[in-house]
Amino acid sequence: MDPVKPHPRVEEAASSLVTGGAEATGARRDTLSITDNRTGKQYELPIEHGAIRANDLRQIRYGPDDFGLMSYDPAYTNTAACASRITYIDGDKGILEYRGYPIEELAERSTYLETAYLILHGELPTRAQLEEWIWHITHHTFIHESIKKFLDGFHYDAHPMGMLVSTVAALSTFYPDAKDIFNAQSRRKQTYRLIGKMPTLAAFAYRHSLGLPYAYPDNDLSYTGNFLSMLFKTTEAKFTPNPTLERALDLLFILHADHEQNCSTSAMRGVGSSHVDPYCATAAATAALYGPLHGGANEAVVRMLTEIGSVSKVPAFIKGIEKGESKLMGFGHRVYKNYDPRAKIIKQAAYQVFDVLGRNPLLDVALEIERIALSDEYFIKRKLYPNVDFYSGLIYQALSFPSAMFPVLFAIPRTAGWLAHWQEMLDDQEQKIARPRQLFLGPARRGYVPIEQRG
Ligand code: ACO
């Protein structure tokens, strides 16, 4: 394994598993002993960073024709598919760090573009590096005029995520240099382009759905200020974003910038492992994000809150969840078994946005759901807490975004995380094309049956 410096807490957790008995006898060995009861043979597998290598299991065979032992892990709930240095999550404690920096500090003190730089480069930029980075992103916001023709081809009520997936993939055809994925200069260029153009594609998709003319990027504005301008500018010569809302959106972008090996990032790595260009890989990641169990959840939360409608109907709704009638959208997480730290920050930000724009009446429904759920046996037992999507939709709605745009607002900032993982995957000497194994449980070999003989 590449000499990844483990996060100190990962190392601690790994050693505490072993120390109980072995340390007492002074014989700690970072290995795992396995006895195969089919053959009586014993094996000793090395443990590194709290993991064994799945390939080490292959030596465990019950006969010469046996393929060797595999681990079965549907949905990869306990499989590390890579070593990464980008984002650290402690799901039990509700901790999230980008490159070692706590999300709370970044949310308070950083900007989205600075955080994107950090995620991609590993360190916070100097002032000169930051200025250069912002300049490059800002000067890659325009899209080829032909992309507008693609957008024009979509039906007026096409979902903006469908339009985003398609137009990001289409960028691949405009930048053939992007195929040079092992060329550092080319990679840098595609990174500027993708981070720069995602808001433009998203805003154009939104304007198309309203039948409005496209508003071109304004290089004088900040990343989120320009995005708001491309979305909401009408007849004014220059759009002036409300600073509180511009900052609220920037904060949401920081919180969504990366989240280690989630479904869409795994799609980025998996598709990117075939060495396709980053536009196609980003389109795949965006498609993964579209699903209601992932980036589509914030859209589903607002739909759910609207259907519930009032605080008085919350207890009956929660009862229905307990009976398995539906899921409580915006609750639960594969990794967090505690309050998602991003949800805490978003909840606070929601109040600031509502001070400017007026209180979203659905907030009261959401607060009541949270109050009841956090003291309800069903949710306590399963460690289900609000996730990032529970309150973000309410802010987006207050900012006048239609719910179909919510996952798009997730895809834009996550592009930095996807690209950081794509780059890390390509530079990792141990990575190959992603190709999991299967347990084949289908029929044994049999002969073809002519149609007239089938029952
Ligand atoms: N509402 C009600 N019950 C739930 C919920 C929920 N939101 N989430 C999990 N559970 C229950 C499951 O039914 C299961 O119960 P059981 O043990 O009685 O069978 C138990 O909690 C464990 O849940 P899993 O499905 O094993 O958890 P998993 O890690 O596979 O799923 C997921 C995580 C997909 C996020 C799930 O919690 C969910 O569907 N939540 C709602 C959708 C959502 O908010 N997604 C956004 C996630 S954050 C993100 O992608 C940005």
Short mmCIF file of C-alpha atoms and ligand atoms in Angstrom, two decimals:
data_model
loop_
_atom_site.label_atom_id
_atom_site.label_comp_id
_atom_site.label_asym_id
_atom_site.label_seq_id
_atom_site.Cartn_x
_atom_site.Cartn_y
_atom_site.Cartn_z
CA MET A 1 0.00 0.00 0.00
CA ASP A 2 1.10 3.53 -0.75
CA PRO A 3 2.57 4.95 2.49
CA VAL A 4 -0.54 6.93 3.38
CA LYS A 5 -0.06 8.82 6.59
CA PRO A 6 -3.17 7.80 8.48
CA HIS A 7 -5.29 10.29 10.31
CA PRO A 8 -4.19 10.00 13.98
CA ARG A 9 -7.71 8.99 15.00
CA VAL A 10 -7.78 6.20 12.40
CA GLU A 11 -4.51 4.88 13.77
CA GLU A 12 -5.82 5.05 17.35
CA ALA A 13 -8.99 3.19 16.46
CA ALA A 14 -7.04 0.53 14.59
CA SER A 15 -4.65 -0.13 17.44
CA SER A 16 -7.34 -0.16 20.11
CA LEU A 17 -8.84 -3.18 18.35
CA VAL A 18 -5.69 -5.16 18.92
CA THR A 19 -4.37 -3.88 22.21
CA GLY A 20 -6.92 -5.49 24.58
CA GLY A 21 -5.37 -8.94 24.90
CA ALA A 22 -2.15 -8.78 22.94
CA GLU A 23 -0.70 -5.67 24.58
CA ALA A 24 -1.33 -7.17 28.01
CA THR A 25 0.96 -10.06 27.09
CA GLY A 26 3.42 -7.71 25.35
CA ALA A 27 2.92 -9.60 22.08
CA ARG A 28 1.06 -7.14 19.89
CA ARG A 29 1.27 -8.10 16.24
CA ASP A 30 -0.55 -6.13 13.54
CA THR A 31 -1.88 -9.26 11.91
CA LEU A 32 -5.08 -11.23 11.69
CA SER A 33 -5.03 -15.01 12.25
CA ILE A 34 -7.61 -16.99 10.34
CA THR A 35 -8.41 -20.67 10.58
CA ASP A 36 -10.23 -22.10 7.57
CA ASN A 37 -12.47 -24.73 9.16
CA ARG A 38 -13.00 -26.39 5.76
CA THR A 39 -9.35 -27.38 5.59
CA GLY A 40 -8.03 -26.73 9.10
CA LYS A 41 -5.32 -24.50 7.58
CA GLN A 42 -4.21 -21.34 9.35
CA TYR A 43 -3.28 -18.01 7.80
CA GLU A 44 -1.83 -14.81 9.14
CA LEU A 45 -2.78 -11.65 7.27
CA PRO A 46 -1.13 -8.27 7.82
CA ILE A 47 -3.29 -5.44 9.15
CA GLU A 48 -2.36 -2.03 7.79
CA HIS A 49 -4.19 1.19 8.74
CA GLY A 50 -6.95 -0.86 10.36
CA ALA A 51 -7.60 -2.96 7.24
CA ILE A 52 -6.64 -6.27 5.69
CA ARG A 53 -6.12 -6.52 1.96
CA ALA A 54 -9.00 -8.33 0.32
CA ASN A 55 -6.54 -9.93 -2.11
CA ASP A 56 -4.73 -11.58 0.83
CA LEU A 57 -7.86 -13.68 1.28
CA ARG A 58 -7.36 -15.28 -2.13
CA GLN A 59 -4.67 -17.64 -0.77
CA ILE A 60 -7.41 -19.24 1.37
CA ARG A 61 -8.61 -22.13 -0.81
CA TYR A 62 -10.24 -25.46 -0.12
CA GLY A 63 -8.87 -27.13 -3.25
CA PRO A 64 -6.63 -26.47 -6.28
CA ASP A 65 -9.62 -25.42 -8.46
CA ASP A 66 -11.02 -23.06 -5.87
CA PHE A 67 -10.78 -19.41 -6.91
CA GLY A 68 -9.91 -18.38 -3.36
CA LEU A 69 -11.85 -16.62 -0.65
CA MET A 70 -13.51 -13.29 -1.46
CA SER A 71 -15.24 -10.82 0.80
CA TYR A 72 -18.90 -10.13 0.02
CA ASP A 73 -19.84 -6.50 0.57
CA PRO A 74 -22.91 -5.29 -1.31
CA ALA A 75 -22.97 -1.46 -1.43
CA TYR A 76 -19.38 -1.43 -0.09
CA THR A 77 -20.51 -0.78 3.46
CA ASN A 78 -17.21 -2.01 4.90
CA THR A 79 -14.76 -1.87 2.04
CA ALA A 80 -12.07 0.78 1.59
CA ALA A 81 -11.68 1.04 -2.19
CA CYS A 82 -8.85 3.54 -2.01
CA ALA A 83 -6.47 5.37 0.27
CA SER A 84 -7.25 9.07 0.37
CA ARG A 85 -5.83 12.21 1.94
CA ILE A 86 -8.68 14.57 1.13
CA THR A 87 -11.61 14.35 3.55
CA TYR A 88 -11.88 12.81 6.99
CA ILE A 89 -15.22 11.85 8.54
CA ASP A 90 -15.85 10.38 11.97
CA GLY A 91 -19.49 9.41 11.60
CA ASP A 92 -19.97 8.43 15.24
CA LYS A 93 -18.67 11.72 16.55
CA GLY A 94 -20.13 13.89 13.77
CA ILE A 95 -16.71 15.18 12.61
CA LEU A 96 -15.92 16.38 9.08
CA GLU A 97 -12.55 17.77 7.98
CA TYR A 98 -11.19 18.79 4.59
CA ARG A 99 -7.42 18.21 4.47
CA GLY A 100 -7.41 18.33 8.28
CA TYR A 101 -9.36 21.59 8.64
CA PRO A 102 -12.64 21.27 10.60
CA ILE A 103 -15.70 22.07 8.50
CA GLU A 104 -16.92 24.50 11.17
CA GLU A 105 -13.77 26.67 10.79
CA LEU A 106 -13.89 26.61 7.01
CA ALA A 107 -17.59 27.47 7.08
CA GLU A 108 -16.90 30.46 9.29
CA ARG A 109 -13.66 31.76 7.80
CA SER A 110 -13.11 30.48 4.26
CA THR A 111 -14.78 30.99 0.89
CA TYR A 112 -15.90 28.32 -1.55
CA LEU A 113 -13.10 28.97 -4.04
CA GLU A 114 -10.45 28.96 -1.29
CA THR A 115 -11.91 25.70 0.05
CA ALA A 116 -11.95 24.23 -3.47
CA TYR A 117 -8.25 25.14 -3.79
CA LEU A 118 -7.55 23.47 -0.45
CA ILE A 119 -9.39 20.31 -1.43
CA LEU A 120 -7.63 20.08 -4.79
CA HIS A 121 -4.12 21.13 -3.73
CA GLY A 122 -3.92 19.85 -0.15
CA GLU A 123 -2.96 23.20 1.42
CA LEU A 124 -4.62 26.57 1.89
CA PRO A 125 -3.38 29.00 -0.79
CA THR A 126 -1.17 32.02 -0.19
CA ARG A 127 -2.77 35.31 -1.16
CA ALA A 128 -1.02 35.25 -4.57
CA GLN A 129 -2.04 31.62 -5.20
CA LEU A 130 -5.63 32.39 -4.30
CA GLU A 131 -5.77 35.43 -6.59
CA GLU A 132 -4.33 33.43 -9.47
CA TRP A 133 -6.77 30.55 -8.81
CA ILE A 134 -9.78 32.88 -8.72
CA TRP A 135 -8.58 34.61 -11.89
CA HIS A 136 -8.37 31.30 -13.77
CA ILE A 137 -11.77 30.06 -12.59
CA THR A 138 -13.37 33.43 -13.38
CA HIS A 139 -11.87 33.40 -16.87
CA HIS A 140 -13.25 29.96 -17.69
CA THR A 141 -16.92 30.65 -17.03
CA PHE A 142 -18.06 31.15 -20.61
CA ILE A 143 -19.38 28.19 -22.56
CA HIS A 144 -19.27 27.55 -26.29
CA GLU A 145 -22.31 29.09 -28.01
CA SER A 146 -23.20 25.67 -29.42
CA ILE A 147 -23.98 24.42 -25.91
CA LYS A 148 -26.92 26.81 -25.98
CA LYS A 149 -28.24 24.90 -28.98
CA PHE A 150 -28.19 21.67 -26.96
CA LEU A 151 -30.12 23.41 -24.21
CA ASP A 152 -32.62 24.75 -26.70
CA GLY A 153 -33.35 21.16 -27.73
CA PHE A 154 -34.64 20.26 -24.27
CA HIS A 155 -38.33 20.36 -23.52
CA TYR A 156 -39.39 23.42 -21.50
CA ASP A 157 -39.99 21.29 -18.38
CA ALA A 158 -36.83 19.16 -18.66
CA HIS A 159 -35.28 18.57 -15.23
CA PRO A 160 -32.20 20.80 -14.84
CA MET A 161 -30.15 17.82 -13.56
CA GLY A 162 -30.85 16.00 -16.84
CA MET A 163 -29.73 19.10 -18.73
CA LEU A 164 -26.63 19.46 -16.54
CA VAL A 165 -25.60 15.80 -16.94
CA SER A 166 -25.96 16.10 -20.71
CA THR A 167 -24.20 19.41 -21.17
CA VAL A 168 -21.28 18.49 -18.89
CA ALA A 169 -20.81 15.33 -20.96
CA ALA A 170 -21.06 17.44 -24.13
CA LEU A 171 -18.12 19.60 -22.96
CA SER A 172 -15.98 16.54 -23.63
CA THR A 173 -16.51 17.04 -27.38
CA PHE A 174 -15.36 20.68 -27.22
CA TYR A 175 -12.10 20.00 -25.40
CA PRO A 176 -10.33 17.02 -26.97
CA ASP A 177 -7.16 18.07 -25.08
CA ALA A 178 -8.94 16.80 -21.96
CA LYS A 179 -8.13 13.23 -23.03
CA ASP A 180 -4.52 13.91 -22.06
CA ILE A 181 -5.32 12.96 -18.48
CA PHE A 182 -1.74 12.32 -17.34
CA ASN A 183 -0.59 15.76 -18.45
CA ALA A 184 -0.58 18.04 -15.39
CA GLN A 185 -1.12 21.19 -17.46
CA SER A 186 -4.13 19.71 -19.25
CA ARG A 187 -5.60 18.49 -15.97
CA ARG A 188 -5.24 21.97 -14.48
CA LYS A 189 -6.99 23.50 -17.48
CA GLN A 190 -9.94 21.08 -17.30
CA THR A 191 -10.18 21.79 -13.55
CA TYR A 192 -10.50 25.55 -14.21
CA ARG A 193 -13.02 24.85 -16.94
CA LEU A 194 -15.18 22.47 -14.95
CA ILE A 195 -15.30 24.57 -11.78
CA GLY A 196 -15.79 27.71 -13.89
CA LYS A 197 -18.45 26.36 -16.24
CA MET A 198 -20.66 24.30 -13.93
CA PRO A 199 -22.51 27.39 -12.61
CA THR A 200 -22.95 28.67 -16.17
CA LEU A 201 -24.42 25.37 -17.39
CA ALA A 202 -26.66 25.20 -14.32
CA ALA A 203 -27.87 28.79 -14.69
CA PHE A 204 -28.50 28.37 -18.43
CA ALA A 205 -30.51 25.20 -17.73
CA TYR A 206 -32.58 27.17 -15.21
CA ARG A 207 -33.17 30.05 -17.65
CA HIS A 208 -34.15 27.57 -20.35
CA SER A 209 -36.80 26.04 -18.08
CA LEU A 210 -38.30 29.51 -17.60
CA GLY A 211 -38.01 30.47 -21.26
CA LEU A 212 -35.76 33.37 -20.29
CA PRO A 213 -32.80 34.59 -22.36
CA TYR A 214 -29.45 33.40 -21.04
CA ALA A 215 -27.54 35.86 -18.85
CA TYR A 216 -23.81 35.72 -19.54
CA PRO A 217 -21.16 35.48 -16.79
CA ASP A 218 -20.06 38.71 -15.10
CA ASN A 219 -16.37 38.59 -14.24
CA ASP A 220 -16.65 41.45 -11.74
CA LEU A 221 -18.70 39.34 -9.36
CA SER A 222 -17.72 36.59 -6.92
CA TYR A 223 -18.26 32.92 -7.80
CA THR A 224 -21.67 32.79 -6.12
CA GLY A 225 -22.49 36.45 -6.96
CA ASN A 226 -21.94 35.68 -10.64
CA PHE A 227 -24.05 32.53 -10.34
CA LEU A 228 -26.92 34.53 -8.80
CA SER A 229 -26.54 37.09 -11.58
CA MET A 230 -26.74 34.44 -14.32
CA LEU A 231 -29.84 33.03 -12.63
CA PHE A 232 -31.81 36.11 -11.67
CA LYS A 233 -30.59 39.08 -13.76
CA THR A 234 -33.38 40.59 -15.80
CA THR A 235 -33.31 44.07 -17.37
CA GLU A 236 -30.79 45.80 -15.10
CA ALA A 237 -27.43 46.70 -16.68
CA LYS A 238 -25.60 45.14 -13.74
CA PHE A 239 -26.91 42.67 -11.20
CA THR A 240 -26.02 43.37 -7.56
CA PRO A 241 -26.32 40.28 -5.38
CA ASN A 242 -27.56 40.66 -1.82
CA PRO A 243 -24.36 40.10 0.25
CA THR A 244 -26.12 37.97 2.90
CA LEU A 245 -27.57 35.66 0.28
CA GLU A 246 -24.32 35.58 -1.69
CA ARG A 247 -22.49 34.53 1.47
CA ALA A 248 -25.20 31.99 2.42
CA LEU A 249 -24.84 30.32 -0.97
CA ASP A 250 -21.04 30.41 -0.66
CA LEU A 251 -21.36 28.75 2.76
CA LEU A 252 -23.60 26.03 1.33
CA PHE A 253 -21.03 25.50 -1.43
CA ILE A 254 -18.26 25.07 1.19
CA LEU A 255 -20.34 22.47 3.04
CA HIS A 256 -21.02 20.51 -0.15
CA ALA A 257 -17.50 20.66 -1.61
CA ASP A 258 -16.49 17.12 -0.67
CA HIS A 259 -17.61 14.15 1.37
CA GLU A 260 -15.09 11.37 0.70
CA GLN A 261 -16.28 8.14 -0.94
CA ASN A 262 -20.00 8.86 -1.37
CA CYS A 263 -22.03 7.48 -4.26
CA SER A 264 -21.21 10.23 -6.79
CA THR A 265 -17.52 10.43 -5.85
CA SER A 266 -17.28 6.65 -6.18
CA ALA A 267 -18.90 7.05 -9.62
CA MET A 268 -16.28 9.70 -10.52
CA ARG A 269 -13.48 7.40 -9.42
CA GLY A 270 -15.03 4.30 -10.99
CA VAL A 271 -15.76 5.89 -14.36
CA GLY A 272 -12.52 7.88 -14.29
CA SER A 273 -10.59 4.65 -13.70
CA SER A 274 -11.31 3.71 -17.33
CA HIS A 275 -9.20 6.81 -18.22
CA VAL A 276 -12.09 8.61 -19.85
CA ASP A 277 -11.80 12.43 -19.89
CA PRO A 278 -12.92 14.36 -16.77
CA TYR A 279 -16.06 15.80 -18.44
CA CYS A 280 -17.52 12.32 -19.03
CA ALA A 281 -16.50 11.23 -15.53
CA THR A 282 -18.07 14.37 -14.04
CA ALA A 283 -21.26 13.71 -16.03
CA ALA A 284 -21.38 10.21 -14.47
CA ALA A 285 -20.84 11.65 -11.00
CA THR A 286 -23.56 14.25 -11.61
CA ALA A 287 -25.93 11.49 -12.74
CA ALA A 288 -25.22 9.57 -9.52
CA LEU A 289 -25.96 12.70 -7.53
CA TYR A 290 -29.35 13.05 -9.21
CA GLY A 291 -30.84 10.09 -7.31
CA PRO A 292 -33.28 10.77 -4.45
CA LEU A 293 -31.13 8.79 -2.02
CA HIS A 294 -28.18 11.10 -2.68
CA GLY A 295 -28.24 14.69 -4.02
CA GLY A 296 -31.92 14.48 -4.89
CA ALA A 297 -32.79 14.14 -1.21
CA ASN A 298 -33.06 17.89 -0.52
CA GLU A 299 -35.65 18.16 -3.28
CA ALA A 300 -37.50 15.22 -1.71
CA VAL A 301 -37.33 16.88 1.73
CA VAL A 302 -39.13 20.01 0.57
CA ARG A 303 -41.72 17.89 -1.27
CA MET A 304 -42.24 15.89 1.95
CA LEU A 305 -42.51 19.03 4.15
CA THR A 306 -44.98 20.56 1.69
CA GLU A 307 -47.09 17.39 1.72
CA ILE A 308 -47.12 17.32 5.54
CA GLY A 309 -48.14 20.98 5.41
CA SER A 310 -48.53 21.80 9.10
CA VAL A 311 -46.98 21.13 12.49
CA SER A 312 -50.12 19.36 13.74
CA LYS A 313 -49.74 16.65 11.11
CA VAL A 314 -46.15 15.76 12.04
CA PRO A 315 -46.90 13.11 14.75
CA ALA A 316 -49.11 11.10 12.37
CA PHE A 317 -46.47 11.35 9.66
CA ILE A 318 -43.77 10.05 12.03
CA LYS A 319 -46.05 7.15 13.00
CA GLY A 320 -46.31 6.29 9.29
CA ILE A 321 -42.50 6.27 9.01
CA GLU A 322 -42.28 3.88 11.97
CA LYS A 323 -44.71 1.55 10.23
CA GLY A 324 -42.44 1.61 7.18
CA GLU A 325 -44.88 3.56 4.98
CA SER A 326 -42.13 5.90 3.79
CA LYS A 327 -38.69 7.21 4.66
CA LEU A 328 -38.04 10.42 6.47
CA MET A 329 -36.12 12.25 3.77
CA GLY A 330 -33.13 14.26 4.99
CA PHE A 331 -32.61 11.84 7.87
CA GLY A 332 -30.09 9.05 8.18
CA HIS A 333 -26.69 8.62 6.63
CA ARG A 334 -24.45 5.72 5.72
CA VAL A 335 -21.55 7.22 7.65
CA TYR A 336 -22.98 9.67 10.21
CA LYS A 337 -24.55 7.94 13.16
CA ASN A 338 -24.72 11.29 14.90
CA TYR A 339 -25.86 14.78 13.91
CA ASP A 340 -24.36 15.62 10.51
CA PRO A 341 -22.08 18.62 11.29
CA ARG A 342 -23.14 20.25 8.01
CA ALA A 343 -26.81 20.11 9.03
CA LYS A 344 -25.96 22.02 12.24
CA ILE A 345 -24.25 24.81 10.28
CA ILE A 346 -27.02 24.97 7.67
CA LYS A 347 -29.70 25.20 10.35
CA GLN A 348 -27.97 28.30 11.78
CA ALA A 349 -27.51 29.80 8.30
CA ALA A 350 -31.20 29.27 7.58
CA TYR A 351 -32.12 31.76 10.31
CA GLN A 352 -29.78 34.39 8.78
CA VAL A 353 -31.35 33.92 5.35
CA PHE A 354 -34.85 34.08 6.81
CA ASP A 355 -33.95 37.37 8.57
CA VAL A 356 -33.44 38.87 5.11
CA LEU A 357 -36.12 37.05 3.14
CA GLY A 358 -38.77 36.24 5.73
CA ARG A 359 -39.31 32.94 7.52
CA ASN A 360 -40.07 29.90 5.40
CA PRO A 361 -43.27 28.45 6.99
CA LEU A 362 -41.96 24.92 6.30
CA LEU A 363 -39.19 25.57 8.83
CA ASP A 364 -41.68 25.02 11.67
CA VAL A 365 -42.69 21.66 10.19
CA ALA A 366 -39.01 20.71 9.88
CA LEU A 367 -38.22 21.77 13.46
CA GLU A 368 -41.16 19.73 14.76
CA ILE A 369 -40.03 16.67 12.80
CA GLU A 370 -36.54 17.02 14.22
CA ARG A 371 -37.88 17.50 17.78
CA ILE A 372 -40.09 14.40 17.63
CA ALA A 373 -37.65 12.22 15.70
CA LEU A 374 -34.70 12.90 18.00
CA SER A 375 -36.68 11.65 20.99
CA ASP A 376 -38.43 8.81 19.20
CA GLU A 377 -37.39 5.20 19.87
CA TYR A 378 -37.41 4.24 16.13
CA PHE A 379 -34.91 6.97 15.22
CA ILE A 380 -32.80 6.68 18.38
CA LYS A 381 -32.36 2.92 17.93
CA ARG A 382 -31.26 3.34 14.31
CA LYS A 383 -29.13 6.43 15.02
CA LEU A 384 -31.01 8.50 12.46
CA TYR A 385 -30.21 12.23 12.62
CA PRO A 386 -30.78 15.13 10.20
CA ASN A 387 -28.31 15.05 7.32
CA VAL A 388 -27.06 17.89 5.10
CA ASP A 389 -30.23 17.84 3.02
CA PHE A 390 -32.73 18.32 5.81
CA TYR A 391 -32.39 22.11 6.08
CA SER A 392 -30.57 23.05 2.84
CA GLY A 393 -33.75 22.79 0.74
CA LEU A 394 -35.48 25.34 2.96
CA ILE A 395 -32.72 27.89 2.31
CA TYR A 396 -32.74 27.17 -1.41
CA GLN A 397 -36.50 27.61 -1.46
CA ALA A 398 -36.19 30.91 0.41
CA LEU A 399 -33.61 32.02 -2.19
CA SER A 400 -36.35 31.44 -4.83
CA PHE A 401 -34.87 28.30 -6.35
CA PRO A 402 -37.45 25.83 -7.64
CA SER A 403 -36.94 22.44 -5.99
CA ALA A 404 -35.70 20.90 -9.25
CA MET A 405 -32.62 23.14 -8.95
CA PHE A 406 -31.63 21.81 -5.51
CA PRO A 407 -29.52 18.88 -6.68
CA VAL A 408 -27.89 21.21 -9.21
CA LEU A 409 -26.86 23.44 -6.31
CA PHE A 410 -25.18 20.38 -4.83
CA ALA A 411 -23.45 19.35 -8.06
CA ILE A 412 -21.77 22.73 -8.62
CA PRO A 413 -19.66 22.78 -5.44
CA ARG A 414 -19.13 18.99 -5.37
CA THR A 415 -17.26 19.33 -8.67
CA ALA A 416 -14.16 20.40 -6.71
CA GLY A 417 -14.35 17.23 -4.59
CA TRP A 418 -14.96 15.00 -7.60
CA LEU A 419 -11.94 16.45 -9.40
CA ALA A 420 -9.72 16.10 -6.33
CA HIS A 421 -10.65 12.41 -6.06
CA TRP A 422 -10.25 11.88 -9.81
CA GLN A 423 -6.75 13.35 -9.63
CA GLU A 424 -5.85 11.36 -6.52
CA MET A 425 -7.10 8.17 -8.18
CA LEU A 426 -5.03 8.78 -11.34
CA ASP A 427 -1.89 9.49 -9.32
CA ASP A 428 -2.32 6.41 -7.13
CA GLN A 429 0.01 3.71 -8.45
CA GLU A 430 -2.14 1.02 -6.87
CA GLN A 431 -5.33 1.95 -8.71
CA LYS A 432 -6.49 0.11 -11.81
CA ILE A 433 -9.71 0.09 -13.76
CA ALA A 434 -12.48 -0.46 -11.19
CA ARG A 435 -13.84 -3.95 -11.58
CA PRO A 436 -15.55 -5.61 -8.61
CA ARG A 437 -16.13 -9.35 -8.34
CA GLN A 438 -19.49 -11.09 -7.93
CA LEU A 439 -20.86 -14.16 -6.22
CA PHE A 440 -22.55 -15.99 -9.08
CA LEU A 441 -25.77 -17.60 -7.78
CA GLY A 442 -27.47 -18.18 -11.16
CA PRO A 443 -28.16 -21.47 -12.93
CA ALA A 444 -25.41 -23.98 -13.63
CA ARG A 445 -24.43 -24.55 -17.28
CA ARG A 446 -27.32 -25.99 -19.34
CA GLY A 447 -28.24 -26.59 -22.98
CA TYR A 448 -30.30 -24.29 -25.18
CA VAL A 449 -33.99 -25.36 -25.33
CA PRO A 450 -35.75 -24.80 -28.70
CA ILE A 451 -38.85 -22.61 -28.31
CA GLU A 452 -41.33 -25.39 -29.20
CA GLN A 453 -39.98 -27.53 -26.31
CA ARG A 454 -40.33 -24.82 -23.63
CA GLY A 455 -43.12 -25.21 -21.10
N1 ACO B 1 -36.32 7.18 7.39
C1 ACO B 1 -36.78 6.07 8.04
N2 ACO B 1 -36.02 5.01 8.26
C2 ACO B 1 -34.74 5.04 7.85
C3 ACO B 1 -34.20 6.17 7.19
C4 ACO B 1 -35.05 7.26 6.97
N3 ACO B 1 -34.60 8.36 6.34
N4 ACO B 1 -32.91 5.93 6.86
C5 ACO B 1 -32.63 4.71 7.32
N5 ACO B 1 -33.75 4.17 7.92
C6 ACO B 1 -33.85 2.88 8.59
C7 ACO B 1 -33.83 1.75 7.59
O1 ACO B 1 -35.14 1.43 7.15
C8 ACO B 1 -33.20 0.65 8.40
O2 ACO B 1 -34.19 0.14 9.28
P1 ACO B 1 -34.22 -1.43 9.67
O3 ACO B 1 -32.95 -1.68 10.42
O4 ACO B 1 -35.44 -1.58 10.49
O5 ACO B 1 -34.28 -2.17 8.37
C9 ACO B 1 -32.17 1.38 9.26
O6 ACO B 1 -32.68 2.72 9.39
C10 ACO B 1 -30.78 1.41 8.66
O7 ACO B 1 -30.85 2.05 7.41
P2 ACO B 1 -30.07 1.61 6.10
O8 ACO B 1 -31.02 1.64 4.95
O9 ACO B 1 -29.31 0.35 6.35
O10 ACO B 1 -29.03 2.76 5.97
P3 ACO B 1 -28.15 3.07 4.71
O11 ACO B 1 -26.81 3.44 5.23
O12 ACO B 1 -28.19 1.97 3.72
O13 ACO B 1 -28.90 4.32 4.06
C11 ACO B 1 -29.47 6.51 3.47
C12 ACO B 1 -28.46 5.62 4.19
C13 ACO B 1 -29.63 6.07 2.01
C14 ACO B 1 -28.97 7.94 3.47
C15 ACO B 1 -30.83 6.40 4.21
O14 ACO B 1 -30.67 6.83 5.54
C16 ACO B 1 -31.93 7.20 3.51
O15 ACO B 1 -32.52 6.69 2.57
N6 ACO B 1 -32.20 8.45 3.98
C17 ACO B 1 -33.20 9.25 3.31
C18 ACO B 1 -32.63 9.88 2.05
C19 ACO B 1 -31.64 10.95 2.35
O16 ACO B 1 -31.86 11.83 3.17
N7 ACO B 1 -30.52 10.92 1.61
C20 ACO B 1 -29.47 11.92 1.72
C21 ACO B 1 -28.25 11.31 2.31
S1 ACO B 1 -27.01 12.53 2.51
C22 ACO B 1 -26.39 12.76 0.96
O17 ACO B 1 -26.38 11.94 0.10
C23 ACO B 1 -25.93 14.05 0.71
#
